[in-house]
Amino acid sequence: MRTEHHLARQGFHGSRRSFVTGLSALGGTGWLAKLPEAGAKATDQTPATMADEIVIDLAGGPDNLDPSLTRSTRDWSVLHSVYDSILLLNDEGELVPLAAESFGALDDVTYAVTLRAGLRFHDGTPVTSDAIERGIRYVQNSEGPAAANFQVVERVEIMDDLSARIVTNEPAAWLPSQLAVWFVLFPESATPESLGRHPVGSGPYRFVSLEPGNEVTLSRNPDYTWASPKGVALAETARFRFVPESTTRLADLSTGSANIIASVPNDAISAVEDAGGEVIQTPVLGSAFLRIATDAAPFDDPRVCIAINHAVDVDAITESLLGDQSRRLASIFPDERSIGFDRDLAPFAYDPERVRNLLAEAQLADGFAVRLQFAGGERDDVLQVIAAQLGAVGIDVTLESTELATFNGSWRDPESAPLRLVTWRPVFDPHTLLSLMFASTGPLSRNQDAMADDLIRQGAIEPDTASRAGLYRELGRHFQESPPAVFLWNLTATYGIKGIQGRWKPRGDEYIIPTQLKDVTT
Amino acid sequence: MRDLMVADQHQGRRSRPRGGFFWSRTPVRRAGTFWNASLLPLAAFLAIAIPARWLFPSDPASQELVGRLAPPVMFGGDWVHPLGTDGLGRDILARIASGAGLSLSVGLLAAVASAAIGITVGMLAGSLGGIVDVVATLIGELGLAIPTVAAGIVLTATLGQSLPNLLGILIFTGWISFARIIRLQCRQLVRSEFVQASYAIGADWPWVTVKHLLPNIRAIAIVLLCQQIAAVMLWEASLTYLGLGLPIERISLGGMIKDGQVQIYVAWWVSLFPGIAIALAVVGFNLAADRFQTAFDAAIR
Amino acid sequence: MLRSAIRRLILLVITIVSTSTVVFVLIHLGGDPIDGFLSPGSSPEVREEVRERVGLDRPLIEQYGSFVLGGLSGDFGESWRDRQPALIAVMERLPVTLGLAGMAIVISVVFGTIAGIVSAWLEPGAIRTGVRVLAMLGQAIPAFWLGTMGIFLFAVKLGWLPASGADGWRSVLLPALTLAAYPGSVLARVVQASMIDVSVRPFVATARGKGLPELTVWTRHIWPNAALPALGFVGVQAGFLVGGTIVVESVFAYPGMGRLALQAATERDLPVLHAFVIVTVLQVTAINIVIDLVSGRIDPRQGSNARLGAANA
């Protein structure tokens, strides 16, 4: 993948050796230093043979595999290994047909889908076009996060066994990206109970068992023999283990209990390498920003919003805390793969002088106090740095960690903090993010901006992708003159790998699917 | 087990030990000085925690991203940051001092409040008996049935993570230790010759309580208090680690250990020193409790 | 026996009712419970549907009544988030947690007792000081720190034990040891104090005066009398053990009830939270009943009173 890098050791002061020496100094445990690293003798697999088992440590996992209730990309890693959708987002940021053989727009409100012939579900039944309607209806009628996204689908017309038409009630060029992320194909025999506990799909792995809170086991689907853009299974068995502590995941990698570990903290990178593993850090299609409530003072003045964008030294943060795959964003679009990304748009520069001038213009020369809210569990060290940086220019920040339920209930609450940390993924098609969070009627929005509303609405119903991109670029420029957020950085994913070197590559959509593309062999 | 009934031993001369509220003057001298080596850990911890603001000029909140994760002075660092720096370049020694102060305050507050409630309930139950005792025992058993962490989970899930909530959890689970033991002591005291005699000559319950019960339970109350402070400090660290305790905006020892865990393989000092500080406090208070216990025992014999 | 059993049963009912009440009140005090598991972008229609499904649209009294009755009868309803019966979700993970707690109890009793006896019996010296210091430290080091160090030492460096998961006896050892450190150390100190206390009593001097060998004095006279308060103390630790499993399970990724509870707490999944608290209460009560029975058999005088007044060290 072109954006993948091997990380050189980043020159941290500490290392495993100094830890051990430290222990010796504390009293007689110098013998620790002489013991060989457990698991260091693991032999590498020969590429030609299929591994028996691959173990993946995730930072948590689903208790219930119902696709309509599953929210996080982490849990969707499991689901997308079992299910295939009709479309897939590939590493170049393109939507390619997966279970579909062809997919295209017939007109502004109709998509024509033709499934590949010969695909079978894990229970043996053939994959037919009624599965498309089934899948869409199921998500539409659910309570989950994606239900609202599919309300725009009015009906699905079945043309024959393998083809169907999806008809929307208004132009919705953003719908295909939703199909790639939230929609799955499942057989007629599925019930809500079986979807939750015993999923049957048509993907590269079959579901075997789920131990809630512990792990989920999948086995290779022997019928998945076609040239799928998702790749072929890497091993006979895949186990996803749910391990919330990063140090424990690291220990698992080191002892050989896991082959892939997710969410490696930046500071643990050298430890992974010491343990004989390889670290891969990739940018994912997601962005981080501080949402600004522009419906109340002092942020109803765009100059203040611009000032605060200039007040954060994002480069210092990314350099020391986030790794070299992160960089400052000019807007909410993370990179070229996202529709609307404008490579000519420059991010706000760190400029304390300009901050002071702008604040003076806005009658706030003495600075002001503001609260910054975030959901408990988010990385708070970067927030502490941001708070310190803003404090240096007279903006006195009080950090508030809120537990999730209160956080979710107060998006539009005028009493809640004006600044809120948001990390959003995927941002391939920005429509959902924009309509939810930056349109004035959006359920997550405290932004009052008529021009933004207009552009967002136009982008929603514009059928032509190139024109949409143009509209979003215009929106990006507008957002620089009247920022509804403090734009921070693009999200990255860091993985540790051991024992399967070179055979698995991370995906831009951050799903960990234990497959490899057929043409990539070491 | 440790019988603090003093009436018999003093042959009816005094119903309570001689001396000030915390120490008995005469008997202590016989047992050797109160102050000995076992109080060193506590002294060390208090020396760090109390004068924090004046002794440690480094601002615990000042960040310096360039110098982050610097090792302690013995392992390659320099004297500006004798115990090294954490993930944001903040001085660990200053943060420990600040966090120790907060942990100590939380511990003291929670323990003293638990003591006040627990001793009151215990005294009422032990000396009045009857329905009061039954109700108090019932409430005590109810509280015992809910572990601290479970209570913490429920409270934080509903009312959020904050200092008052943390204190609430600690007091809710802490008062019972006092109540149980004080209740037992009061039951014995109430049956003693002295108290019976007082009632016989017409004293009423409040007078008996103040004159006879309180002085005789103060010794064990102090011992329990020290132990409870230690226990509470440990609980605070655990709850903060689980995300149920002090919010991250405050510098706390438990929070420091939690933050430092991620870096443990490359910068072990970030977690180690706060851990040592907690251990020092807990060991210190427990040893102090032991010391008080020995001193009070000597006062009796 | 029967009286005490009935008393226990009544106490259990009262405990369940009051615990349920507290949980109910707290959940409703803290804002709309739905927001915990429902996605923030949901439309008002979906929110209404969900409220209806979980029964939040009923009058508060009715909700409270069925909540408490549910607690008593074991019908906690379905998890709000994934519609699986809440009790099943908790019970699925109960055996794992019980196994961990059980092993920790065994380890703490065995090592605590041995350490306590040793430190009471030995003359002052290096070993005795060493044991006492160890007990002191075991009581003072936070479990989560100990656990991480344990993983580093035994799993990563030595490779003797797995770092996480729950396959086989090896993966329970490290978590159980971590969990047992605190109660074991406290027990050691209690046993030590108790033994010393008993050893200076008149009847022991009498036994020695009769010319009995020192070993017999210790095993037949001192130990049985010292053991009882110590036993009562084990019961007190039940609360700590049940709560401590949550911390240990977090560090070791041990798939027990604790992690489920933390998750339910974040998402305000009331049925699961309710089921968890009640099951926890039952666990603690069960351990206490066992302790009571054992104490009652060893010394009929003591029974349940020992538990109430024992922890005096």
mmCIF file of C-alpha atoms in Angstrom, chain B residues 173-284:
data_model
loop_
_atom_site.group_PDB
_atom_site.id
_atom_site.type_symbol
_atom_site.label_atom_id
_atom_site.label_comp_id
_atom_site.label_asym_id
_atom_site.label_seq_id
_atom_site.Cartn_x
_atom_site.Cartn_y
_atom_site.Cartn_z
ATOM 1 C CA THR B 173 -18.227 1.506 51.737
ATOM 2 C CA GLY B 174 -15.931 2.688 54.512
ATOM 3 C CA TRP B 175 -18.118 3.546 57.473
ATOM 4 C CA ILE B 176 -19.021 -0.059 58.150
ATOM 5 C CA SER B 177 -15.527 -1.041 59.307
ATOM 6 C CA PHE B 178 -15.773 1.526 62.056
ATOM 7 C CA ALA B 179 -19.333 0.742 62.980
ATOM 8 C CA ARG B 180 -18.765 -2.952 63.450
ATOM 9 C CA ILE B 181 -15.857 -2.670 65.817
ATOM 10 C CA ILE B 182 -17.064 0.321 67.775
ATOM 11 C CA ARG B 183 -20.384 -1.403 68.243
ATOM 12 C CA LEU B 184 -18.695 -4.398 69.775
ATOM 13 C CA GLN B 185 -16.593 -2.222 72.072
ATOM 14 C CA CYS B 186 -19.594 -0.270 73.221
ATOM 15 C CA ARG B 187 -21.517 -3.400 73.962
ATOM 16 C CA GLN B 188 -18.760 -4.534 76.284
ATOM 17 C CA LEU B 189 -18.319 -1.121 77.836
ATOM 18 C CA VAL B 190 -21.996 -0.752 78.542
ATOM 19 C CA ARG B 191 -21.912 -3.928 80.566
ATOM 20 C CA SER B 192 -18.955 -2.832 82.669
ATOM 21 C CA GLU B 193 -19.206 -2.062 86.343
ATOM 22 C CA PHE B 194 -18.481 1.556 85.826
ATOM 23 C CA VAL B 195 -21.187 2.288 83.387
ATOM 24 C CA GLN B 196 -23.727 0.263 85.284
ATOM 25 C CA ALA B 197 -22.805 2.199 88.386
ATOM 26 C CA SER B 198 -23.227 5.507 86.568
ATOM 27 C CA TYR B 199 -26.676 4.567 85.396
ATOM 28 C CA ALA B 200 -27.498 3.435 88.903
ATOM 29 C CA ILE B 201 -26.759 6.814 90.374
ATOM 30 C CA GLY B 202 -29.022 8.454 87.824
ATOM 31 C CA ALA B 203 -26.737 9.522 84.988
ATOM 32 C CA ASP B 204 -28.450 9.725 81.635
ATOM 33 C CA TRP B 205 -27.313 8.291 78.363
ATOM 34 C CA PRO B 206 -25.602 11.364 76.811
ATOM 35 C CA TRP B 207 -23.504 11.914 79.906
ATOM 36 C CA VAL B 208 -22.464 8.281 80.060
ATOM 37 C CA THR B 209 -21.546 8.385 76.409
ATOM 38 C CA VAL B 210 -19.347 11.411 76.699
ATOM 39 C CA LYS B 211 -17.716 10.531 79.975
ATOM 40 C CA HIS B 212 -17.268 6.802 79.645
ATOM 41 C CA LEU B 213 -17.704 5.543 76.132
ATOM 42 C CA LEU B 214 -15.900 8.102 74.013
ATOM 43 C CA PRO B 215 -12.632 8.149 75.917
ATOM 44 C CA ASN B 216 -12.443 4.383 75.891
ATOM 45 C CA ILE B 217 -12.970 3.988 72.221
ATOM 46 C CA ARG B 218 -10.680 6.747 71.090
ATOM 47 C CA ALA B 219 -7.695 4.439 71.033
ATOM 48 C CA ILE B 220 -9.168 1.890 68.727
ATOM 49 C CA ALA B 221 -10.774 4.649 66.699
ATOM 50 C CA ILE B 222 -7.360 6.135 65.999
ATOM 51 C CA VAL B 223 -5.959 2.776 64.985
ATOM 52 C CA LEU B 224 -8.890 2.128 62.695
ATOM 53 C CA LEU B 225 -8.608 5.603 61.239
ATOM 54 C CA CYS B 226 -5.011 5.046 60.211
ATOM 55 C CA GLN B 227 -5.888 1.736 58.629
ATOM 56 C CA GLN B 228 -8.853 3.224 56.854
ATOM 57 C CA ILE B 229 -6.812 6.078 55.390
ATOM 58 C CA ALA B 230 -4.462 3.499 53.946
ATOM 59 C CA ALA B 231 -7.306 1.423 52.536
ATOM 60 C CA VAL B 232 -9.028 4.435 51.035
ATOM 61 C CA MET B 233 -5.896 5.600 49.284
ATOM 62 C CA LEU B 234 -5.574 2.206 47.649
ATOM 63 C CA TRP B 235 -9.206 2.234 46.605
ATOM 64 C CA GLU B 236 -8.877 5.686 45.106
ATOM 65 C CA ALA B 237 -5.960 4.502 42.997
ATOM 66 C CA SER B 238 -7.873 1.445 41.804
ATOM 67 C CA LEU B 239 -11.030 3.361 41.014
ATOM 68 C CA THR B 240 -9.093 6.016 39.120
ATOM 69 C CA TYR B 241 -7.367 3.274 37.160
ATOM 70 C CA LEU B 242 -10.726 1.863 36.102
ATOM 71 C CA GLY B 243 -11.887 5.307 35.104
ATOM 72 C CA LEU B 244 -14.278 5.556 38.030
ATOM 73 C CA GLY B 245 -12.337 7.796 40.337
ATOM 74 C CA LEU B 246 -10.773 11.191 40.064
ATOM 75 C CA PRO B 247 -11.297 12.884 36.728
ATOM 76 C CA ILE B 248 -8.188 13.393 34.624
ATOM 77 C CA GLU B 249 -8.158 17.131 35.106
ATOM 78 C CA ARG B 250 -6.785 16.520 38.581
ATOM 79 C CA ILE B 251 -3.321 15.217 39.233
ATOM 80 C CA SER B 252 -3.620 11.999 41.218
ATOM 81 C CA LEU B 253 -1.293 9.122 41.957
ATOM 82 C CA GLY B 254 -3.717 6.563 40.571
ATOM 83 C CA GLY B 255 -4.144 8.640 37.437
ATOM 84 C CA MET B 256 -0.390 8.891 36.995
ATOM 85 C CA ILE B 257 0.010 5.138 37.169
ATOM 86 C CA LYS B 258 -2.773 4.710 34.672
ATOM 87 C CA ASP B 259 -1.274 7.196 32.219
ATOM 88 C CA GLY B 260 2.137 5.679 32.584
ATOM 89 C CA GLN B 261 1.027 2.137 31.944
ATOM 90 C CA VAL B 262 0.965 2.625 28.202
ATOM 91 C CA GLN B 263 4.610 3.608 28.271
ATOM 92 C CA ILE B 264 5.703 0.991 30.718
ATOM 93 C CA TYR B 265 8.008 -0.829 28.378
ATOM 94 C CA VAL B 266 9.902 2.265 27.352
ATOM 95 C CA ALA B 267 9.541 4.580 30.335
ATOM 96 C CA TRP B 268 8.912 2.460 33.393
ATOM 97 C CA TRP B 269 9.606 5.331 35.777
ATOM 98 C CA VAL B 270 6.363 7.098 34.930
ATOM 99 C CA SER B 271 4.360 4.354 36.638
ATOM 100 C CA LEU B 272 6.884 3.150 39.156
ATOM 101 C CA PHE B 273 7.354 6.255 41.257
ATOM 102 C CA PRO B 274 3.689 7.049 41.848
ATOM 103 C CA GLY B 275 3.272 3.360 42.737
ATOM 104 C CA ILE B 276 6.054 3.667 45.270
ATOM 105 C CA ALA B 277 4.433 6.798 46.652
ATOM 106 C CA ILE B 278 1.131 4.997 47.165
ATOM 107 C CA ALA B 279 2.864 2.011 48.705
ATOM 108 C CA LEU B 280 4.787 4.364 50.994
ATOM 109 C CA ALA B 281 1.579 5.996 52.149
ATOM 110 C CA VAL B 282 -0.226 2.721 52.726
ATOM 111 C CA VAL B 283 2.692 1.096 54.503
ATOM 112 C CA GLY B 284 3.212 4.290 56.471
#
